[in-house]
Amino acid sequence: MSFELVGRADDVVKGSVATASVDGVDIAIVHADDDRFYAVRDECSHASIALSEGEVDGCTLECWLHGSRFDVRTGEPSGPPATEPVATFPVEIRDGEIYVSTTPSNGVMP
């Protein structure tokens, strides 16, 4: 599995989202309330809106347009209007830097 450096962990405060491009795919990097980092495709599966512009609540990321919420650990939507998951990607923190895998971890292709 290949990983790409996307930024410094200190630059993404808890409860916020950063963006990166990994292997040509736009990714939302989430520093969740559990103090872990997660990476999901930066596009709502319902309306093709950038999820990185939404709100973090616990381990969910909410799309600002229609309120679809996605579990950043699994990519699964927690209710309508979204019914399809978003791709999730493994994240590693090495020496304070964030690395994201180029291969989705939940089987959803970006």
Backbone atoms as SQL, in Angstrom:
CREATE TABLE atoms (id INTEGER PRIMARY KEY, chain TEXT, resi INTEGER, resn TEXT, atom TEXT, x REAL, y REAL, z REAL);
INSERT INTO atoms VALUES
  (1, 'A', 1, 'MET', 'N', 0.847, -1.173, 0.000),
  (2, 'A', 1, 'MET', 'CA', 0.000, 0.000, 0.000),
  (3, 'A', 1, 'MET', 'C', 0.892, 1.235, 0.000),
  (4, 'A', 2, 'SER', 'N', 0.590, 2.156, -0.888),
  (5, 'A', 2, 'SER', 'CA', 1.376, 3.381, -1.039),
  (6, 'A', 2, 'SER', 'C', 0.705, 4.535, -0.295),
  (7, 'A', 3, 'PHE', 'N', 1.515, 5.360, 0.377),
  (8, 'A', 3, 'PHE', 'CA', 1.016, 6.520, 1.109),
  (9, 'A', 3, 'PHE', 'C', 1.678, 7.782, 0.569),
  (10, 'A', 4, 'GLU', 'N', 0.908, 8.899, 0.573),
  (11, 'A', 4, 'GLU', 'CA', 1.439, 10.187, 0.151),
  (12, 'A', 4, 'GLU', 'C', 1.379, 11.172, 1.311),
  (13, 'A', 5, 'LEU', 'N', 2.421, 11.974, 1.444),
  (14, 'A', 5, 'LEU', 'CA', 2.456, 13.043, 2.433),
  (15, 'A', 5, 'LEU', 'C', 1.478, 14.133, 2.003),
  (16, 'A', 6, 'VAL', 'N', 0.589, 14.546, 2.946),
  (17, 'A', 6, 'VAL', 'CA', -0.401, 15.571, 2.612),
  (18, 'A', 6, 'VAL', 'C', -0.299, 16.816, 3.482),
  (19, 'A', 7, 'GLY', 'N', 0.472, 16.771, 4.567),
  (20, 'A', 7, 'GLY', 'CA', 0.606, 17.954, 5.407),
  (21, 'A', 7, 'GLY', 'C', 1.037, 17.620, 6.815),
  (22, 'A', 8, 'ARG', 'N', 1.073, 18.655, 7.652),
  (23, 'A', 8, 'ARG', 'CA', 1.468, 18.494, 9.047),
  (24, 'A', 8, 'ARG', 'C', 0.241, 18.338, 9.921),
  (25, 'A', 9, 'ALA', 'N', 0.305, 17.440, 10.877),
  (26, 'A', 9, 'ALA', 'CA', -0.805, 17.193, 11.794),
  (27, 'A', 9, 'ALA', 'C', -1.141, 18.434, 12.615),
  (28, 'A', 10, 'ASP', 'N', -0.131, 19.203, 12.992),
  (29, 'A', 10, 'ASP', 'CA', -0.354, 20.419, 13.788),
  (30, 'A', 10, 'ASP', 'C', -1.183, 21.461, 13.043),
  (31, 'A', 11, 'ASP', 'N', -1.232, 21.379, 11.722),
  (32, 'A', 11, 'ASP', 'CA', -1.956, 22.362, 10.928),
  (33, 'A', 11, 'ASP', 'C', -3.459, 22.088, 10.865),
  (34, 'A', 12, 'VAL', 'N', -3.884, 20.925, 11.354),
  (35, 'A', 12, 'VAL', 'CA', -5.308, 20.560, 11.304),
  (36, 'A', 12, 'VAL', 'C', -5.800, 20.416, 12.741),
  (37, 'A', 13, 'VAL', 'N', -6.419, 21.464, 13.261),
  (38, 'A', 13, 'VAL', 'CA', -6.876, 21.451, 14.649),
  (39, 'A', 13, 'VAL', 'C', -8.058, 20.499, 14.811),
  (40, 'A', 14, 'LYS', 'N', -8.201, 19.984, 16.022),
  (41, 'A', 14, 'LYS', 'CA', -9.294, 19.055, 16.303),
  (42, 'A', 14, 'LYS', 'C', -10.624, 19.697, 15.951),
  (43, 'A', 15, 'GLY', 'N', -11.476, 18.923, 15.261),
  (44, 'A', 15, 'GLY', 'CA', -12.785, 19.406, 14.860),
  (45, 'A', 15, 'GLY', 'C', -12.793, 20.155, 13.542),
  (46, 'A', 16, 'SER', 'N', -11.672, 20.099, 12.819),
  (47, 'A', 16, 'SER', 'CA', -11.603, 20.808, 11.543),
  (48, 'A', 16, 'SER', 'C', -11.254, 19.860, 10.399),
  (49, 'A', 17, 'VAL', 'N', -11.286, 20.431, 9.194),
  (50, 'A', 17, 'VAL', 'CA', -11.041, 19.667, 7.972),
  (51, 'A', 17, 'VAL', 'C', -10.004, 20.400, 7.129),
  (52, 'A', 18, 'ALA', 'N', -9.092, 19.649, 6.537),
  (53, 'A', 18, 'ALA', 'CA', -8.141, 20.185, 5.565),
  (54, 'A', 18, 'ALA', 'C', -8.362, 19.432, 4.258),
  (55, 'A', 19, 'THR', 'N', -7.841, 19.956, 3.188),
  (56, 'A', 19, 'THR', 'CA', -7.987, 19.295, 1.899),
  (57, 'A', 19, 'THR', 'C', -6.626, 18.958, 1.309),
  (58, 'A', 20, 'ALA', 'N', -6.633, 17.935, 0.486),
  (59, 'A', 20, 'ALA', 'CA', -5.422, 17.520, -0.215),
  (60, 'A', 20, 'ALA', 'C', -5.837, 16.764, -1.468),
  (61, 'A', 21, 'SER', 'N', -4.902, 16.613, -2.360),
  (62, 'A', 21, 'SER', 'CA', -5.116, 15.778, -3.538),
  (63, 'A', 21, 'SER', 'C', -4.180, 14.586, -3.412),
  (64, 'A', 22, 'VAL', 'N', -4.751, 13.396, -3.469),
  (65, 'A', 22, 'VAL', 'CA', -3.969, 12.169, -3.354),
  (66, 'A', 22, 'VAL', 'C', -4.212, 11.339, -4.612),
  (67, 'A', 23, 'ASP', 'N', -3.168, 11.150, -5.380),
  (68, 'A', 23, 'ASP', 'CA', -3.251, 10.368, -6.611),
  (69, 'A', 23, 'ASP', 'C', -4.371, 10.897, -7.521),
  (70, 'A', 24, 'GLY', 'N', -4.517, 12.240, -7.560),
  (71, 'A', 24, 'GLY', 'CA', -5.510, 12.859, -8.421),
  (72, 'A', 24, 'GLY', 'C', -6.924, 12.907, -7.861),
  (73, 'A', 25, 'VAL', 'N', -7.108, 12.471, -6.614),
  (74, 'A', 25, 'VAL', 'CA', -8.433, 12.468, -5.979),
  (75, 'A', 25, 'VAL', 'C', -8.445, 13.519, -4.874),
  (76, 'A', 26, 'ASP', 'N', -9.489, 14.355, -4.856),
  (77, 'A', 26, 'ASP', 'CA', -9.633, 15.345, -3.789),
  (78, 'A', 26, 'ASP', 'C', -10.054, 14.637, -2.508),
  (79, 'A', 27, 'ILE', 'N', -9.315, 14.916, -1.433),
  (80, 'A', 27, 'ILE', 'CA', -9.507, 14.242, -0.150),
  (81, 'A', 27, 'ILE', 'C', -9.778, 15.280, 0.933),
  (82, 'A', 28, 'ALA', 'N', -10.708, 14.955, 1.840),
  (83, 'A', 28, 'ALA', 'CA', -10.940, 15.753, 3.043),
  (84, 'A', 28, 'ALA', 'C', -10.232, 15.043, 4.192),
  (85, 'A', 29, 'ILE', 'N', -9.323, 15.740, 4.855),
  (86, 'A', 29, 'ILE', 'CA', -8.599, 15.212, 6.009),
  (87, 'A', 29, 'ILE', 'C', -9.306, 15.749, 7.252),
  (88, 'A', 30, 'VAL', 'N', -9.854, 14.856, 8.065),
  (89, 'A', 30, 'VAL', 'CA', -10.647, 15.246, 9.228),
  (90, 'A', 30, 'VAL', 'C', -9.882, 14.925, 10.502),
  (91, 'A', 31, 'HIS', 'N', -9.738, 15.929, 11.379),
  (92, 'A', 31, 'HIS', 'CA', -9.201, 15.704, 12.719),
  (93, 'A', 31, 'HIS', 'C', -10.425, 15.621, 13.622),
  (94, 'A', 32, 'ALA', 'N', -10.862, 14.402, 13.877),
  (95, 'A', 32, 'ALA', 'CA', -12.126, 14.156, 14.568),
  (96, 'A', 32, 'ALA', 'C', -12.016, 14.377, 16.070),
  (97, 'A', 33, 'ASP', 'N', -13.172, 14.417, 16.706),
  (98, 'A', 33, 'ASP', 'CA', -13.221, 14.653, 18.148),
  (99, 'A', 33, 'ASP', 'C', -12.568, 13.540, 18.963),
  (100, 'A', 34, 'ASP', 'N', -12.355, 12.361, 18.354),
  (101, 'A', 34, 'ASP', 'CA', -11.660, 11.287, 19.064),
  (102, 'A', 34, 'ASP', 'C', -10.141, 11.463, 18.989),
  (103, 'A', 35, 'ASP', 'N', -9.700, 12.604, 18.439),
  (104, 'A', 35, 'ASP', 'CA', -8.296, 12.989, 18.293),
  (105, 'A', 35, 'ASP', 'C', -7.550, 12.175, 17.247),
  (106, 'A', 36, 'ARG', 'N', -8.276, 11.449, 16.404),
  (107, 'A', 36, 'ARG', 'CA', -7.664, 10.712, 15.307),
  (108, 'A', 36, 'ARG', 'C', -7.902, 11.445, 14.003),
  (109, 'A', 37, 'PHE', 'N', -7.110, 11.110, 12.996),
  (110, 'A', 37, 'PHE', 'CA', -7.234, 11.691, 11.672),
  (111, 'A', 37, 'PHE', 'C', -7.868, 10.672, 10.732),
  (112, 'A', 38, 'TYR', 'N', -8.769, 11.157, 9.886),
  (113, 'A', 38, 'TYR', 'CA', -9.456, 10.315, 8.917),
  (114, 'A', 38, 'TYR', 'C', -9.411, 11.011, 7.567),
  (115, 'A', 39, 'ALA', 'N', -9.512, 10.230, 6.503),
  (116, 'A', 39, 'ALA', 'CA', -9.516, 10.785, 5.155),
  (117, 'A', 39, 'ALA', 'C', -10.688, 10.189, 4.376),
  (118, 'A', 40, 'VAL', 'N', -11.474, 11.064, 3.758),
  (119, 'A', 40, 'VAL', 'CA', -12.598, 10.642, 2.928),
  (120, 'A', 40, 'VAL', 'C', -12.549, 11.414, 1.618),
  (121, 'A', 41, 'ARG', 'N', -13.178, 10.863, 0.605),
  (122, 'A', 41, 'ARG', 'CA', -13.280, 11.591, -0.664),
  (123, 'A', 41, 'ARG', 'C', -14.016, 12.881, -0.402),
  (124, 'A', 42, 'ASP', 'N', -13.485, 13.962, -0.931),
  (125, 'A', 42, 'ASP', 'CA', -14.035, 15.288, -0.673),
  (126, 'A', 42, 'ASP', 'C', -15.179, 15.600, -1.636),
  (127, 'A', 43, 'GLU', 'N', -16.157, 14.696, -1.655),
  (128, 'A', 43, 'GLU', 'CA', -17.325, 14.910, -2.501),
  (129, 'A', 43, 'GLU', 'C', -18.503, 14.136, -1.933),
  (130, 'A', 44, 'CYS', 'N', -19.570, 14.837, -1.630),
  (131, 'A', 44, 'CYS', 'CA', -20.779, 14.206, -1.115),
  (132, 'A', 44, 'CYS', 'C', -21.336, 13.249, -2.173),
  (133, 'A', 45, 'SER', 'N', -21.719, 12.067, -1.760),
  (134, 'A', 45, 'SER', 'CA', -22.254, 11.082, -2.704),
  (135, 'A', 45, 'SER', 'C', -23.676, 11.438, -3.142),
  (136, 'A', 46, 'HIS', 'N', -24.291, 12.387, -2.492),
  (137, 'A', 46, 'HIS', 'CA', -25.643, 12.791, -2.853),
  (138, 'A', 46, 'HIS', 'C', -25.651, 13.929, -3.870),
  (139, 'A', 47, 'ALA', 'N', -24.844, 14.966, -3.636),
  (140, 'A', 47, 'ALA', 'CA', -24.971, 16.159, -4.473),
  (141, 'A', 47, 'ALA', 'C', -23.649, 16.675, -5.038),
  (142, 'A', 48, 'SER', 'N', -22.591, 15.890, -4.973),
  (143, 'A', 48, 'SER', 'CA', -21.291, 16.272, -5.532),
  (144, 'A', 48, 'SER', 'C', -20.782, 17.614, -5.012),
  (145, 'A', 49, 'ILE', 'N', -20.963, 17.858, -3.716),
  (146, 'A', 49, 'ILE', 'CA', -20.509, 19.072, -3.043),
  (147, 'A', 49, 'ILE', 'C', -19.279, 18.720, -2.208),
  (148, 'A', 50, 'ALA', 'N', -18.345, 19.651, -2.075),
  (149, 'A', 50, 'ALA', 'CA', -17.137, 19.413, -1.279),
  (150, 'A', 50, 'ALA', 'C', -17.496, 19.218, 0.193),
  (151, 'A', 51, 'LEU', 'N', -17.246, 18.023, 0.716),
  (152, 'A', 51, 'LEU', 'CA', -17.514, 17.741, 2.129),
  (153, 'A', 51, 'LEU', 'C', -16.616, 18.551, 3.048),
  (154, 'A', 52, 'SER', 'N', -15.452, 18.950, 2.560),
  (155, 'A', 52, 'SER', 'CA', -14.509, 19.713, 3.390),
  (156, 'A', 52, 'SER', 'C', -15.078, 21.060, 3.820),
  (157, 'A', 53, 'GLU', 'N', -16.128, 21.526, 3.163),
  (158, 'A', 53, 'GLU', 'CA', -16.767, 22.788, 3.529),
  (159, 'A', 53, 'GLU', 'C', -17.820, 22.599, 4.616),
  (160, 'A', 54, 'GLY', 'N', -18.028, 21.339, 5.033),
  (161, 'A', 54, 'GLY', 'CA', -19.043, 21.035, 6.028),
  (162, 'A', 54, 'GLY', 'C', -18.517, 21.064, 7.448),
  (163, 'A', 55, 'GLU', 'N', -19.351, 20.624, 8.369),
  (164, 'A', 55, 'GLU', 'CA', -19.047, 20.646, 9.800),
  (165, 'A', 55, 'GLU', 'C', -18.654, 19.259, 10.302),
  (166, 'A', 56, 'VAL', 'N', -17.683, 19.227, 11.218),
  (167, 'A', 56, 'VAL', 'CA', -17.289, 17.996, 11.904),
  (168, 'A', 56, 'VAL', 'C', -18.064, 17.930, 13.212),
  (169, 'A', 57, 'ASP', 'N', -18.667, 16.770, 13.478),
  (170, 'A', 57, 'ASP', 'CA', -19.379, 16.542, 14.742),
  (171, 'A', 57, 'ASP', 'C', -19.017, 15.139, 15.200),
  (172, 'A', 58, 'GLY', 'N', -18.156, 15.054, 16.199),
  (173, 'A', 58, 'GLY', 'CA', -17.690, 13.737, 16.650),
  (174, 'A', 58, 'GLY', 'C', -16.858, 13.101, 15.568),
  (175, 'A', 59, 'CYS', 'N', -17.352, 11.986, 15.029),
  (176, 'A', 59, 'CYS', 'CA', -16.675, 11.290, 13.928),
  (177, 'A', 59, 'CYS', 'C', -17.527, 11.326, 12.668),
  (178, 'A', 60, 'THR', 'N', -18.320, 12.390, 12.528),
  (179, 'A', 60, 'THR', 'CA', -19.114, 12.554, 11.319),
  (180, 'A', 60, 'THR', 'C', -18.760, 13.869, 10.650),
  (181, 'A', 61, 'LEU', 'N', -18.971, 13.895, 9.345),
  (182, 'A', 61, 'LEU', 'CA', -18.762, 15.088, 8.541),
  (183, 'A', 61, 'LEU', 'C', -20.068, 15.367, 7.828),
  (184, 'A', 62, 'GLU', 'N', -20.583, 16.580, 7.999),
  (185, 'A', 62, 'GLU', 'CA', -21.886, 16.937, 7.437),
  (186, 'A', 62, 'GLU', 'C', -21.722, 17.808, 6.200),
  (187, 'A', 63, 'CYS', 'N', -22.411, 17.441, 5.139),
  (188, 'A', 63, 'CYS', 'CA', -22.436, 18.246, 3.925),
  (189, 'A', 63, 'CYS', 'C', -23.286, 19.478, 4.189),
  (190, 'A', 64, 'TRP', 'N', -22.767, 20.643, 3.864),
  (191, 'A', 64, 'TRP', 'CA', -23.459, 21.891, 4.166),
  (192, 'A', 64, 'TRP', 'C', -24.699, 22.113, 3.314),
  (193, 'A', 65, 'LEU', 'N', -24.800, 21.490, 2.139),
  (194, 'A', 65, 'LEU', 'CA', -25.900, 21.801, 1.232),
  (195, 'A', 65, 'LEU', 'C', -27.233, 21.191, 1.668),
  (196, 'A', 66, 'HIS', 'N', -27.263, 19.881, 1.886),
  (197, 'A', 66, 'HIS', 'CA', -28.512, 19.204, 2.232),
  (198, 'A', 66, 'HIS', 'C', -28.473, 18.498, 3.579),
  (199, 'A', 67, 'GLY', 'N', -27.332, 18.553, 4.270),
  (200, 'A', 67, 'GLY', 'CA', -27.258, 17.961, 5.602),
  (201, 'A', 67, 'GLY', 'C', -26.926, 16.484, 5.649),
  (202, 'A', 68, 'SER', 'N', -26.501, 15.898, 4.543),
  (203, 'A', 68, 'SER', 'CA', -26.066, 14.498, 4.587),
  (204, 'A', 68, 'SER', 'C', -24.878, 14.389, 5.540),
  (205, 'A', 69, 'ARG', 'N', -24.875, 13.353, 6.357),
  (206, 'A', 69, 'ARG', 'CA', -23.791, 13.148, 7.327),
  (207, 'A', 69, 'ARG', 'C', -23.123, 11.814, 7.027),
  (208, 'A', 70, 'PHE', 'N', -21.788, 11.817, 7.091),
  (209, 'A', 70, 'PHE', 'CA', -21.011, 10.619, 6.802),
  (210, 'A', 70, 'PHE', 'C', -20.105, 10.288, 7.979),
  (211, 'A', 71, 'ASP', 'N', -20.058, 9.020, 8.346),
  (212, 'A', 71, 'ASP', 'CA', -19.129, 8.543, 9.362),
  (213, 'A', 71, 'ASP', 'C', -17.749, 8.523, 8.722),
  (214, 'A', 72, 'VAL', 'N', -16.816, 9.318, 9.234),
  (215, 'A', 72, 'VAL', 'CA', -15.495, 9.419, 8.614),
  (216, 'A', 72, 'VAL', 'C', -14.671, 8.156, 8.808),
  (217, 'A', 73, 'ARG', 'N', -15.091, 7.276, 9.714),
  (218, 'A', 73, 'ARG', 'CA', -14.378, 6.013, 9.925),
  (219, 'A', 73, 'ARG', 'C', -14.730, 4.987, 8.861),
  (220, 'A', 74, 'THR', 'N', -15.981, 5.017, 8.369),
  (221, 'A', 74, 'THR', 'CA', -16.460, 3.998, 7.432),
  (222, 'A', 74, 'THR', 'C', -16.911, 4.553, 6.089),
  (223, 'A', 75, 'GLY', 'N', -17.198, 5.856, 6.033),
  (224, 'A', 75, 'GLY', 'CA', -17.728, 6.469, 4.821),
  (225, 'A', 75, 'GLY', 'C', -19.230, 6.333, 4.670),
  (226, 'A', 76, 'GLU', 'N', -19.859, 5.594, 5.571),
  (227, 'A', 76, 'GLU', 'CA', -21.305, 5.335, 5.472),
  (228, 'A', 76, 'GLU', 'C', -22.118, 6.574, 5.841),
  (229, 'A', 77, 'PRO', 'N', -23.199, 6.835, 5.073),
  (230, 'A', 77, 'PRO', 'CA', -24.090, 7.927, 5.447),
  (231, 'A', 77, 'PRO', 'C', -24.920, 7.511, 6.654),
  (232, 'A', 78, 'SER', 'N', -25.251, 8.486, 7.508),
  (233, 'A', 78, 'SER', 'CA', -26.048, 8.149, 8.697),
  (234, 'A', 78, 'SER', 'C', -27.518, 8.466, 8.505),
  (235, 'A', 79, 'GLY', 'N', -27.877, 8.922, 7.331),
  (236, 'A', 79, 'GLY', 'CA', -29.281, 9.190, 7.045),
  (237, 'A', 79, 'GLY', 'C', -29.426, 9.953, 5.745),
  (238, 'A', 80, 'PRO', 'N', -30.669, 10.104, 5.283),
  (239, 'A', 80, 'PRO', 'CA', -30.905, 10.780, 4.015),
  (240, 'A', 80, 'PRO', 'C', -30.531, 12.261, 4.089),
  (241, 'A', 81, 'PRO', 'N', -30.306, 12.883, 2.953),
  (242, 'A', 81, 'PRO', 'CA', -30.649, 12.385, 1.630),
  (243, 'A', 81, 'PRO', 'C', -29.604, 11.444, 1.018),
  (244, 'A', 82, 'ALA', 'N', -28.375, 11.410, 1.531),
  (245, 'A', 82, 'ALA', 'CA', -27.364, 10.499, 0.969),
  (246, 'A', 82, 'ALA', 'C', -27.706, 9.056, 1.320),
  (247, 'A', 83, 'THR', 'N', -27.528, 8.172, 0.349),
  (248, 'A', 83, 'THR', 'CA', -27.751, 6.743, 0.575),
  (249, 'A', 83, 'THR', 'C', -26.518, 5.915, 0.238),
  (250, 'A', 84, 'GLU', 'N', -25.554, 6.529, -0.447),
  (251, 'A', 84, 'GLU', 'CA', -24.335, 5.826, -0.854),
  (252, 'A', 84, 'GLU', 'C', -23.157, 6.317, -0.019),
  (253, 'A', 85, 'PRO', 'N', -22.235, 5.407, 0.348),
  (254, 'A', 85, 'PRO', 'CA', -21.053, 5.825, 1.116),
  (255, 'A', 85, 'PRO', 'C', -20.065, 6.596, 0.251),
  (256, 'A', 86, 'VAL', 'N', -19.143, 7.283, 0.924),
  (257, 'A', 86, 'VAL', 'CA', -18.015, 7.929, 0.251),
  (258, 'A', 86, 'VAL', 'C', -16.769, 7.085, 0.527),
  (259, 'A', 87, 'ALA', 'N', -15.802, 7.178, -0.349),
  (260, 'A', 87, 'ALA', 'CA', -14.557, 6.429, -0.181),
  (261, 'A', 87, 'ALA', 'C', -13.795, 6.945, 1.042),
  (262, 'A', 88, 'THR', 'N', -13.219, 6.013, 1.801),
  (263, 'A', 88, 'THR', 'CA', -12.345, 6.355, 2.924),
  (264, 'A', 88, 'THR', 'C', -10.945, 5.842, 2.609),
  (265, 'A', 89, 'PHE', 'N', -9.953, 6.496, 3.198),
  (266, 'A', 89, 'PHE', 'CA', -8.559, 6.154, 2.926),
  (267, 'A', 89, 'PHE', 'C', -7.798, 6.029, 4.235),
  (268, 'A', 90, 'PRO', 'N', -6.923, 5.019, 4.371),
  (269, 'A', 90, 'PRO', 'CA', -6.106, 4.892, 5.576),
  (270, 'A', 90, 'PRO', 'C', -5.212, 6.107, 5.768),
  (271, 'A', 91, 'VAL', 'N', -5.039, 6.487, 7.030),
  (272, 'A', 91, 'VAL', 'CA', -4.193, 7.623, 7.398),
  (273, 'A', 91, 'VAL', 'C', -3.139, 7.146, 8.387),
  (274, 'A', 92, 'GLU', 'N', -1.922, 7.625, 8.209),
  (275, 'A', 92, 'GLU', 'CA', -0.845, 7.376, 9.164),
  (276, 'A', 92, 'GLU', 'C', -0.226, 8.712, 9.550),
  (277, 'A', 93, 'ILE', 'N', 0.106, 8.848, 10.829),
  (278, 'A', 93, 'ILE', 'CA', 0.836, 10.024, 11.305),
  (279, 'A', 93, 'ILE', 'C', 2.264, 9.560, 11.589),
  (280, 'A', 94, 'ARG', 'N', 3.214, 10.170, 10.890),
  (281, 'A', 94, 'ARG', 'CA', 4.626, 9.819, 11.044),
  (282, 'A', 94, 'ARG', 'C', 5.413, 11.099, 11.342),
  (283, 'A', 95, 'ASP', 'N', 6.042, 11.130, 12.500),
  (284, 'A', 95, 'ASP', 'CA', 6.855, 12.294, 12.882),
  (285, 'A', 95, 'ASP', 'C', 6.091, 13.603, 12.706),
  (286, 'A', 96, 'GLY', 'N', 4.805, 13.591, 13.082),
  (287, 'A', 96, 'GLY', 'CA', 3.998, 14.801, 13.017),
  (288, 'A', 96, 'GLY', 'C', 3.454, 15.149, 11.648),
  (289, 'A', 97, 'GLU', 'N', 3.660, 14.275, 10.674),
  (290, 'A', 97, 'GLU', 'CA', 3.164, 14.528, 9.330),
  (291, 'A', 97, 'GLU', 'C', 2.067, 13.536, 8.974),
  (292, 'A', 98, 'ILE', 'N', 1.101, 13.999, 8.179),
  (293, 'A', 98, 'ILE', 'CA', -0.051, 13.179, 7.781),
  (294, 'A', 98, 'ILE', 'C', 0.232, 12.527, 6.442),
  (295, 'A', 99, 'TYR', 'N', 0.074, 11.216, 6.411),
  (296, 'A', 99, 'TYR', 'CA', 0.202, 10.451, 5.173),
  (297, 'A', 99, 'TYR', 'C', -1.130, 9.760, 4.906),
  (298, 'A', 100, 'VAL', 'N', -1.575, 9.810, 3.650),
  (299, 'A', 100, 'VAL', 'CA', -2.838, 9.182, 3.264),
  (300, 'A', 100, 'VAL', 'C', -2.559, 8.157, 2.178),
  (301, 'A', 101, 'SER', 'N', -3.202, 6.993, 2.316),
  (302, 'A', 101, 'SER', 'CA', -3.048, 5.934, 1.330),
  (303, 'A', 101, 'SER', 'C', -3.725, 6.323, 0.022),
  (304, 'A', 102, 'THR', 'N', -3.196, 5.805, -1.054),
  (305, 'A', 102, 'THR', 'CA', -3.794, 6.032, -2.364),
  (306, 'A', 102, 'THR', 'C', -4.875, 4.998, -2.670),
  (307, 'A', 103, 'THR', 'N', -5.068, 4.024, -1.768),
  (308, 'A', 103, 'THR', 'CA', -6.044, 2.957, -1.969),
  (309, 'A', 103, 'THR', 'C', -7.178, 3.070, -0.954),
  (310, 'A', 104, 'PRO', 'N', -8.436, 3.165, -1.410),
  (311, 'A', 104, 'PRO', 'CA', -9.559, 3.248, -0.466),
  (312, 'A', 104, 'PRO', 'C', -9.589, 2.036, 0.462),
  (313, 'A', 105, 'SER', 'N', -10.017, 2.282, 1.702),
  (314, 'A', 105, 'SER', 'CA', -10.060, 1.202, 2.695),
  (315, 'A', 105, 'SER', 'C', -11.438, 0.565, 2.805),
  (316, 'A', 106, 'ASN', 'N', -12.470, 1.182, 2.255),
  (317, 'A', 106, 'ASN', 'CA', -13.812, 0.632, 2.413),
  (318, 'A', 106, 'ASN', 'C', -14.383, 0.048, 1.122),
  (319, 'A', 107, 'GLY', 'N', -13.550, -0.081, 0.102),
  (320, 'A', 107, 'GLY', 'CA', -13.993, -0.707, -1.137),
  (321, 'A', 107, 'GLY', 'C', -14.770, 0.212, -2.071),
  (322, 'A', 108, 'VAL', 'N', -15.015, 1.444, -1.662),
  (323, 'A', 108, 'VAL', 'CA', -15.721, 2.404, -2.517),
  (324, 'A', 108, 'VAL', 'C', -14.677, 3.098, -3.385),
  (325, 'A', 109, 'MET', 'N', -14.860, 3.024, -4.670),
  (326, 'A', 109, 'MET', 'CA', -13.901, 3.653, -5.566),
  (327, 'A', 109, 'MET', 'C', -14.194, 5.147, -5.672),
  (328, 'A', 110, 'PRO', 'N', -13.161, 5.962, -5.612),
  (329, 'A', 110, 'PRO', 'CA', -13.369, 7.428, -5.670),
  (330, 'A', 110, 'PRO', 'C', -13.777, 7.908, -7.067);
